[in-house]
Coordinates of C-alpha atoms and ligand atoms in Angstrom, one line a residue:
M1 CA 0.0 0.0 0.0
Q2 CA 1.3 3.4 -0.8
E3 CA 2.0 5.5 2.3
K4 CA -0.7 7.9 3.2
K5 CA -0.3 11.3 4.7
S6 CA -2.7 13.0 7.1
I7 CA -4.2 16.3 5.8
H8 CA -3.9 17.7 9.3
G9 CA -0.1 17.5 9.5
S10 CA 2.3 15.2 11.3
W11 CA 4.6 15.2 14.3
A12 CA 8.2 16.2 13.6
S13 CA 9.6 13.0 15.1
R14 CA 8.9 10.0 17.2
W15 CA 10.0 12.0 20.2
V16 CA 7.4 14.6 19.6
F17 CA 4.8 11.9 19.3
I18 CA 5.8 10.6 22.6
L19 CA 5.6 14.0 24.2
A20 CA 2.2 14.7 22.7
A21 CA 0.7 11.3 23.6
T22 CA 2.2 11.5 27.0
G23 CA 0.8 15.0 27.2
S24 CA -2.6 13.6 26.4
A25 CA -2.2 10.7 28.9
V26 CA -0.8 12.6 31.8
G27 CA -3.3 15.0 33.1
L28 CA -5.9 15.4 35.8
G29 CA -6.5 11.7 35.6
N30 CA -3.1 11.1 37.2
I31 CA -2.7 13.9 39.7
W32 CA -6.3 14.6 40.6
K33 CA -8.4 11.5 39.9
F34 CA -6.0 8.6 40.6
P35 CA -5.2 9.6 44.2
Y36 CA -8.8 10.4 45.0
I37 CA -10.3 7.2 43.6
T38 CA -7.5 5.2 45.2
G39 CA -8.5 6.8 48.5
E40 CA -12.2 6.1 48.0
N41 CA -11.5 2.5 47.1
G42 CA -9.3 1.5 49.9
G43 CA -5.8 1.8 48.5
G44 CA -3.4 -1.1 47.8
A45 CA -5.6 -3.8 46.2
F46 CA -7.2 -1.1 44.0
V47 CA -3.8 0.1 42.9
L48 CA -2.7 -3.4 42.0
V49 CA -5.8 -4.0 39.9
Y50 CA -5.2 -0.7 38.2
L51 CA -1.5 -1.7 37.4
L52 CA -2.6 -5.0 36.0
C53 CA -5.2 -3.3 33.8
I54 CA -2.6 -0.9 32.4
A55 CA -0.2 -3.8 31.6
L56 CA -2.7 -6.4 30.3
V57 CA -5.4 -4.3 28.7
G58 CA -4.2 -0.7 28.4
I59 CA -0.9 -1.2 26.6
P60 CA -2.2 -3.7 24.0
I61 CA -5.2 -1.5 23.3
M62 CA -3.0 1.6 23.0
I63 CA -0.9 -0.3 20.4
A64 CA -4.2 -1.1 18.6
E65 CA -5.3 2.6 18.6
V66 CA -1.9 3.9 17.3
F67 CA -1.6 1.4 14.5
V68 CA -5.2 1.9 13.3
G69 CA -4.6 5.7 13.2
R70 CA -1.2 5.5 11.6
R71 CA -2.2 3.1 8.9
A72 CA -5.3 5.1 7.9
R73 CA -3.9 8.6 8.5
Q74 CA -7.4 9.9 9.2
S75 CA -9.7 10.8 12.1
P76 CA -11.0 7.8 14.1
I77 CA -14.3 7.3 12.4
N78 CA -12.8 7.4 8.9
A79 CA -9.8 5.4 10.0
L80 CA -12.0 2.6 11.3
M81 CA -14.1 2.6 8.1
D82 CA -11.1 2.7 5.9
L83 CA -9.3 -0.2 7.5
A84 CA -12.5 -2.2 7.7
E85 CA -12.9 -1.7 4.0
E86 CA -9.3 -2.5 3.2
S87 CA -9.9 -5.9 4.9
G88 CA -13.1 -6.4 3.1
K89 CA -15.4 -5.9 6.2
S90 CA -18.3 -3.7 6.9
K91 CA -17.8 0.1 7.2
S92 CA -20.2 0.2 10.1
W93 CA -17.2 -0.4 12.4
G94 CA -16.8 3.4 12.1
A95 CA -19.6 3.7 14.6
I96 CA -17.1 3.0 17.4
G97 CA -15.7 6.4 16.4
F98 CA -19.0 8.1 17.0
M99 CA -19.3 6.8 20.5
G100 CA -15.7 8.0 21.0
M101 CA -16.6 11.5 19.9
L102 CA -19.5 11.6 22.2
A103 CA -17.3 10.4 25.1
G104 CA -14.8 13.0 24.3
V105 CA -17.4 15.8 24.5
L106 CA -18.8 14.5 27.8
I107 CA -15.4 14.1 29.4
F108 CA -14.3 17.5 28.3
S109 CA -17.3 19.0 29.9
F110 CA -16.4 18.0 33.4
Y111 CA -12.6 18.0 32.8
S112 CA -12.7 21.6 32.0
V113 CA -14.5 22.3 35.3
V114 CA -11.8 20.6 37.3
A115 CA -9.1 22.3 35.3
G116 CA -10.9 25.5 36.2
W117 CA -10.4 24.7 39.9
V118 CA -6.7 24.3 39.2
L119 CA -6.5 27.7 37.5
Q120 CA -8.2 29.2 40.5
Y121 CA -5.6 27.6 42.8
I122 CA -2.8 29.1 40.8
F123 CA -4.1 32.5 41.8
S124 CA -4.9 31.6 45.3
S125 CA -1.5 30.2 45.7
A126 CA 0.3 33.1 44.1
S127 CA -1.6 35.7 46.1
G128 CA -0.5 34.0 49.4
A129 CA -4.1 33.1 50.3
L130 CA -3.0 29.5 50.9
N131 CA 0.1 30.4 53.1
G132 CA 0.0 28.4 56.3
V133 CA -3.6 27.1 55.9
S134 CA -4.7 24.3 58.2
S135 CA -6.5 21.3 56.9
E136 CA -9.9 22.7 58.0
Q137 CA -9.2 26.0 56.3
A138 CA -8.1 24.2 53.1
G139 CA -11.3 22.3 53.1
E140 CA -13.3 25.4 53.7
L141 CA -11.6 27.3 50.8
F142 CA -12.4 24.4 48.5
N143 CA -16.0 24.3 49.5
N144 CA -16.3 28.0 49.1
L145 CA -15.0 27.7 45.6
L146 CA -17.5 25.0 44.7
A147 CA -20.4 27.0 46.1
D148 CA -19.5 29.9 43.8
P149 CA -20.9 29.3 40.3
T150 CA -19.7 32.7 38.9
T151 CA -16.1 32.0 39.7
L152 CA -16.4 28.4 38.4
L153 CA -17.9 29.6 35.2
M154 CA -15.2 32.1 34.7
W155 CA -12.4 29.6 35.0
H156 CA -14.3 27.0 33.0
T157 CA -14.7 29.5 30.2
I158 CA -11.1 30.5 30.3
F159 CA -9.9 27.0 30.2
T160 CA -12.2 26.1 27.3
I161 CA -10.9 29.1 25.3
M162 CA -7.3 28.1 26.1
V163 CA -7.9 24.6 24.6
V164 CA -9.8 25.9 21.6
I165 CA -6.9 28.2 20.8
V166 CA -4.3 25.4 20.8
V167 CA -6.6 23.1 18.8
I168 CA -7.1 25.8 16.2
G169 CA -3.3 26.1 15.9
G170 CA -3.2 22.5 14.8
V171 CA -0.7 19.7 15.1
N172 CA 2.6 21.5 14.8
A173 CA 2.0 25.1 15.9
G174 CA -0.4 24.2 18.7
L175 CA -0.1 20.7 20.1
E176 CA 3.6 20.3 19.7
R177 CA 4.7 23.5 21.2
A178 CA 2.5 23.3 24.2
T179 CA 4.0 19.9 25.2
R180 CA 7.6 20.4 24.6
I181 CA 8.7 22.4 27.6
M182 CA 6.0 21.9 30.1
M183 CA 5.9 18.1 30.5
P184 CA 9.5 17.8 31.6
A185 CA 9.0 20.6 34.1
L186 CA 6.0 18.8 35.6
F187 CA 8.0 15.7 36.2
V188 CA 10.7 17.6 38.1
L189 CA 8.2 19.3 40.3
L190 CA 6.4 16.2 41.1
F191 CA 9.6 14.7 42.4
V192 CA 10.2 17.7 44.5
L193 CA 6.7 17.2 46.1
F194 CA 7.4 13.5 46.5
G195 CA 10.6 14.4 48.3
Y196 CA 8.5 16.6 50.6
G197 CA 6.1 13.8 51.2
M198 CA 9.0 11.6 52.2
S199 CA 10.1 14.1 54.8
T200 CA 6.7 14.1 56.6
D201 CA 5.9 11.5 59.2
G202 CA 2.9 10.3 57.1
F203 CA 5.2 8.7 54.5
A204 CA 5.2 5.2 55.8
Q205 CA 1.5 5.2 56.2
G206 CA 1.0 6.7 52.8
W207 CA 3.3 4.0 51.3
S208 CA 1.5 1.2 52.9
F209 CA -1.9 2.6 52.1
M210 CA -0.9 2.5 48.4
F211 CA 1.0 -0.8 48.3
D212 CA -0.3 -3.1 51.0
F213 CA -2.8 -5.3 49.2
D214 CA -5.8 -5.8 51.3
F215 CA -8.2 -7.7 49.1
D216 CA -11.1 -7.5 51.7
K217 CA -11.5 -3.9 50.7
L218 CA -11.9 -4.7 47.1
T219 CA -15.4 -4.7 45.6
W220 CA -16.5 -5.4 42.0
D221 CA -17.4 -1.8 41.7
A222 CA -13.9 -0.9 42.7
V223 CA -12.6 -3.2 40.1
L224 CA -14.7 -1.5 37.5
V225 CA -13.5 1.9 38.6
A226 CA -9.9 0.6 38.2
V227 CA -10.6 -0.8 34.7
G228 CA -12.3 2.4 33.7
H229 CA -9.5 4.5 35.1
S230 CA -6.8 2.6 33.2
F231 CA -8.6 3.7 30.0
F232 CA -9.1 7.2 31.2
T233 CA -5.5 7.7 32.3
L234 CA -4.1 6.4 29.1
S235 CA -6.6 8.4 27.0
L236 CA -7.9 5.2 25.5
G237 CA -11.3 4.1 24.2
M238 CA -12.4 7.2 22.5
G239 CA -9.9 7.9 19.7
S240 CA -7.6 10.5 21.2
I241 CA -4.6 8.2 20.8
M242 CA -5.9 7.0 17.4
A243 CA -6.0 10.6 16.2
Y244 CA -2.6 11.3 17.5
G245 CA -1.3 8.0 16.0
S246 CA -2.5 9.3 12.6
Y247 CA 0.1 12.0 12.8
M248 CA 2.9 9.7 13.8
P249 CA 5.9 9.2 11.6
K250 CA 6.1 5.9 9.7
R251 CA 9.6 5.0 10.9
A252 CA 8.9 5.1 14.6
S253 CA 8.3 1.8 16.3
I254 CA 4.9 1.5 17.8
G255 CA 5.7 -1.1 20.5
S256 CA 8.5 0.7 22.3
T257 CA 6.8 4.1 21.9
V258 CA 3.6 2.9 23.6
L259 CA 5.6 1.2 26.4
A260 CA 7.3 4.5 27.1
I261 CA 4.0 6.4 27.2
G262 CA 2.4 3.8 29.5
F263 CA 5.4 3.8 31.8
L264 CA 5.6 7.6 32.1
D265 CA 1.8 7.9 32.7
T266 CA 1.9 5.2 35.5
L267 CA 5.0 6.8 37.0
V268 CA 3.3 10.1 37.3
A269 CA 0.2 8.6 38.9
L270 CA 2.2 6.7 41.5
V271 CA 4.4 9.6 42.3
A272 CA 1.4 11.8 42.7
G273 CA -0.2 9.3 45.0
L274 CA 3.0 9.0 47.0
A275 CA 3.2 12.8 47.3
I276 CA -0.4 13.2 48.3
F277 CA -1.1 10.4 50.8
P278 CA 1.7 11.2 53.2
I279 CA 0.4 14.7 53.4
I280 CA -3.1 13.3 54.0
F281 CA -2.0 11.1 56.8
A282 CA 0.5 13.5 58.4
N283 CA -2.3 16.0 58.8
G284 CA -5.0 13.6 59.9
M285 CA -7.1 14.0 56.8
D286 CA -9.5 11.5 55.2
P287 CA -8.1 9.6 52.2
A288 CA -11.6 9.0 51.0
A289 CA -12.4 12.8 50.9
G290 CA -13.4 12.5 47.2
P291 CA -12.8 14.9 44.3
G292 CA -11.4 17.6 46.6
L293 CA -8.6 15.4 47.8
M294 CA -5.8 17.1 45.9
F295 CA -7.2 20.6 46.5
I296 CA -7.3 20.2 50.3
S297 CA -4.1 18.3 50.8
L298 CA -1.6 20.1 48.6
P299 CA -2.3 23.6 49.9
V300 CA -1.6 22.3 53.4
A301 CA 1.7 20.9 52.3
F302 CA 2.8 24.0 50.4
G303 CA 1.6 26.1 53.3
Q304 CA 4.1 24.5 55.6
M305 CA 7.0 24.2 53.1
A306 CA 9.9 26.7 52.8
G307 CA 9.2 28.6 49.6
G308 CA 5.8 27.0 49.5
Q309 CA 4.1 30.0 47.9
F310 CA 6.4 29.8 45.0
F311 CA 6.5 26.0 44.6
G312 CA 2.7 25.8 45.1
T313 CA 2.0 28.3 42.4
L314 CA 4.4 26.6 40.0
F315 CA 2.9 23.2 40.8
F316 CA -0.6 24.4 40.0
V317 CA 0.6 26.0 36.9
L318 CA 2.1 22.7 35.8
I319 CA -1.0 20.7 36.6
G320 CA -2.9 23.3 34.6
V321 CA -0.6 22.7 31.7
A322 CA -1.0 18.9 32.1
A323 CA -4.8 19.3 32.0
W324 CA -4.4 21.6 29.0
T325 CA -2.4 19.1 26.9
S326 CA -4.8 16.4 27.8
A327 CA -8.0 18.3 27.0
I328 CA -6.6 19.2 23.6
S329 CA -6.7 15.5 22.7
L330 CA -10.4 15.2 23.8
L331 CA -11.4 17.6 21.0
E332 CA -8.9 16.6 18.4
P333 CA -10.7 13.5 17.0
T334 CA -13.9 15.3 16.5
V335 CA -12.3 18.4 15.0
A336 CA -10.3 16.3 12.6
Y337 CA -13.5 14.5 11.7
L338 CA -15.5 17.7 11.1
V339 CA -12.7 18.9 8.8
E340 CA -12.5 15.7 6.8
R341 CA -16.2 14.9 6.6
V342 CA -18.1 18.2 6.7
G343 CA -15.3 20.2 5.2
L344 CA -15.3 22.9 7.9
K345 CA -12.2 24.9 8.4
R346 CA -10.2 23.8 11.4
S347 CA -11.0 27.0 13.2
S348 CA -14.7 26.9 12.6
A349 CA -14.9 23.2 13.6
T350 CA -13.0 23.9 16.9
I351 CA -15.1 26.9 17.8
A352 CA -18.4 25.1 17.2
L353 CA -17.3 22.1 19.3
G354 CA -15.9 24.5 21.9
V355 CA -19.3 26.1 22.3
V356 CA -21.0 22.7 22.8
V357 CA -18.6 21.4 25.4
W358 CA -18.7 24.8 27.2
A359 CA -22.4 24.6 27.5
I360 CA -22.5 21.1 28.8
G361 CA -19.7 22.1 31.3
I362 CA -22.1 24.6 32.8
L363 CA -24.4 21.8 33.9
C364 CA -21.3 20.1 35.5
L365 CA -20.2 23.1 37.5
G366 CA -23.8 23.7 38.5
S367 CA -23.8 20.2 40.2
F368 CA -21.9 21.8 43.1
N369 CA -24.3 24.7 43.6
F370 CA -27.4 25.8 41.7
M371 CA -28.1 22.3 40.3
S372 CA -27.0 20.2 43.3
D373 CA -30.4 18.6 43.6
V374 CA -30.6 17.5 39.9
T375 CA -29.7 13.9 39.8
L376 CA -29.4 11.2 37.2
F377 CA -29.4 7.6 38.5
G378 CA -28.7 9.0 42.0
K379 CA -25.7 11.0 40.9
N380 CA -25.3 14.7 40.2
V381 CA -24.5 15.7 36.6
F382 CA -20.8 15.9 37.2
D383 CA -20.5 12.5 38.8
F384 CA -22.8 11.0 36.3
L385 CA -20.8 12.1 33.3
D386 CA -17.6 11.0 35.0
Y387 CA -19.2 7.6 35.7
I388 CA -20.7 6.8 32.4
T389 CA -17.7 8.0 30.4
A390 CA -14.9 6.4 32.4
N391 CA -16.7 3.3 33.6
I392 CA -18.9 2.5 30.6
M393 CA -18.1 4.3 27.4
L394 CA -14.3 4.1 27.5
P395 CA -14.1 0.4 28.4
L396 CA -16.8 -0.4 25.9
G397 CA -14.9 1.6 23.2
G398 CA -11.7 -0.1 24.2
I399 CA -13.2 -3.6 23.9
L400 CA -14.6 -2.7 20.5
I401 CA -11.3 -1.3 19.3
A402 CA -9.5 -4.4 20.5
L403 CA -11.9 -6.6 18.7
F404 CA -11.6 -4.5 15.6
A405 CA -7.8 -4.7 15.6
G406 CA -7.8 -8.4 16.4
W407 CA -10.7 -9.7 14.2
V408 CA -11.6 -7.2 11.6
V409 CA -8.2 -6.0 10.4
K410 CA -6.3 -8.6 8.4
K411 CA -3.4 -10.1 10.4
K412 CA -0.9 -9.1 7.7
H413 CA -2.0 -5.4 7.8
A414 CA -1.7 -5.3 11.6
S415 CA 1.7 -7.0 11.7
D416 CA 3.1 -4.8 8.8
E417 CA 2.1 -1.7 10.6
I418 CA 3.0 -2.6 14.2
N419 CA 6.2 -4.2 13.1
L420 CA 7.2 -5.7 16.5
K421 CA 10.7 -7.1 16.9
S422 CA 9.6 -10.7 17.0
E423 CA 6.8 -12.8 15.6
G424 CA 6.2 -14.2 19.1
L425 CA 5.5 -10.8 20.6
F426 CA 3.1 -9.9 17.8
N427 CA 1.2 -13.1 18.3
L428 CA 1.0 -12.4 22.0
W429 CA -0.4 -9.0 21.3
L430 CA -2.9 -10.4 18.9
F431 CA -4.0 -13.0 21.4
V432 CA -4.5 -10.3 24.0
V433 CA -6.6 -8.0 21.8
K434 CA -8.6 -10.9 20.4
F435 CA -9.4 -12.7 23.6
I436 CA -7.9 -11.5 26.9
A437 CA -8.7 -7.8 26.9
P438 CA -12.3 -8.1 25.7
A439 CA -13.0 -11.0 28.0
A440 CA -11.5 -9.3 31.0
V441 CA -13.3 -6.1 30.6
G442 CA -16.5 -8.0 29.6
V443 CA -16.4 -10.0 32.8
V444 CA -16.0 -7.0 34.9
F445 CA -19.0 -5.3 33.2
I446 CA -21.2 -8.4 33.7
L447 CA -20.3 -8.7 37.4
N448 CA -21.2 -5.1 37.9
L449 CA -24.7 -5.5 36.6
Ligands
LIG501 N1 -5.8 10.9 30.1 C1 -6.1 12.2 30.5 C2 -5.9 12.3 32.0 O1 -5.5 11.3 32.6 C3 -7.5 12.6 30.1 C4 -7.8 12.3 28.7 C5 -7.3 12.9 27.6 C6 -8.7 11.3 28.2 N2 -7.8 12.3 26.5 C7 -8.6 11.3 26.8 C8 -9.4 10.3 28.9 C9 -9.3 10.4 26.1 C10 -10.1 9.4 28.1 C11 -10.1 9.4 26.7 O2 -6.0 13.3 32.5

């Protein structure tokens, strides 16, 4: 087959692809969500299930997404249709891409609200408002923020505009530049915070909370949350990584690249947990405090640390950037599709989509105040969207992508494109996407019903 090119551009090198895909993967999912759901689900055993899911399900599915995108060089819906056709199968497989676009829109809506909290904390921290706060005061500050829809709306709006601007810039000018400098800086600062966690007397307790496997605390619901989160944190199941893969240079090896991304993403989540839980325990806070966990623990730590005002501000800036580089990838598949299919200009497509996600986001931020009594299946809008996307749509999308890569695409096409070092490794991958990953996720689904 003659090599195709994406009309949207391509990454300058394999390294830039790693940065962009890691930028997509590493985000609020690692630093905000992972610690708080670990806290809610009892720690150790949950972490173990999450790690298993990353290795056994996440990495193989990420390989599948990258290769489908790169082979077709189009947005996910068109990529799926194209490869299905190339293998003589039905184009209706493209429907997976539609569900993915919907998931991306819904995730963006609550993601942007949380990113807005981060932006607020940059300013609270820089102004000195967090200096020396006690854990009660930190909790109160967070609750006051949630109770204030005007401020939430302002930050949600600003964040949405930031993302729209980068996505309009496109692959090279926008996505690439945003990731290059900021990601390495985030790593460094996380390790500083980890070092601080080690110096507190909560470190041993934090460590054992995360790594002592107490299976009595594990429920099937927790397992589903761990499965769902492994998709969420690797940006899988909705086409983000597929879209990014379609901009990946041909020469780069998919296997080692994906391993690098999975490793970095997991490292960030674990280090974030090891930074946050010691602070929680050293200050007698509750690890199951929920979505506010990061926002009530970190200010306390920075408040006590020498130079905390500076480091705290910088840290929230970097989390904001991590959220930014992730949110971009939530919109990219849909924007690319609108450009390919409807023929919109990139800028018009992005703005139109931006308006939609912004509007849905208002319902999410309202969950904490003016809409707190609106519930769907017993959850407020924010929790509901988080739940159905992470725990249902992404794993379902992931299973379908695995089945697509394993059963629909001809074996020869997959092995040409993935080009793993050995035949044995390829067959292992194929076995996992054909059987193991769909079965594992399917069983967890069924046991949850
Ligand atoms: N992975 C990102 C995070 O952990 C969020 C994200 C970006 C995402 N793109 C995605 C989640 C696609 C699911 C699907 O913060």
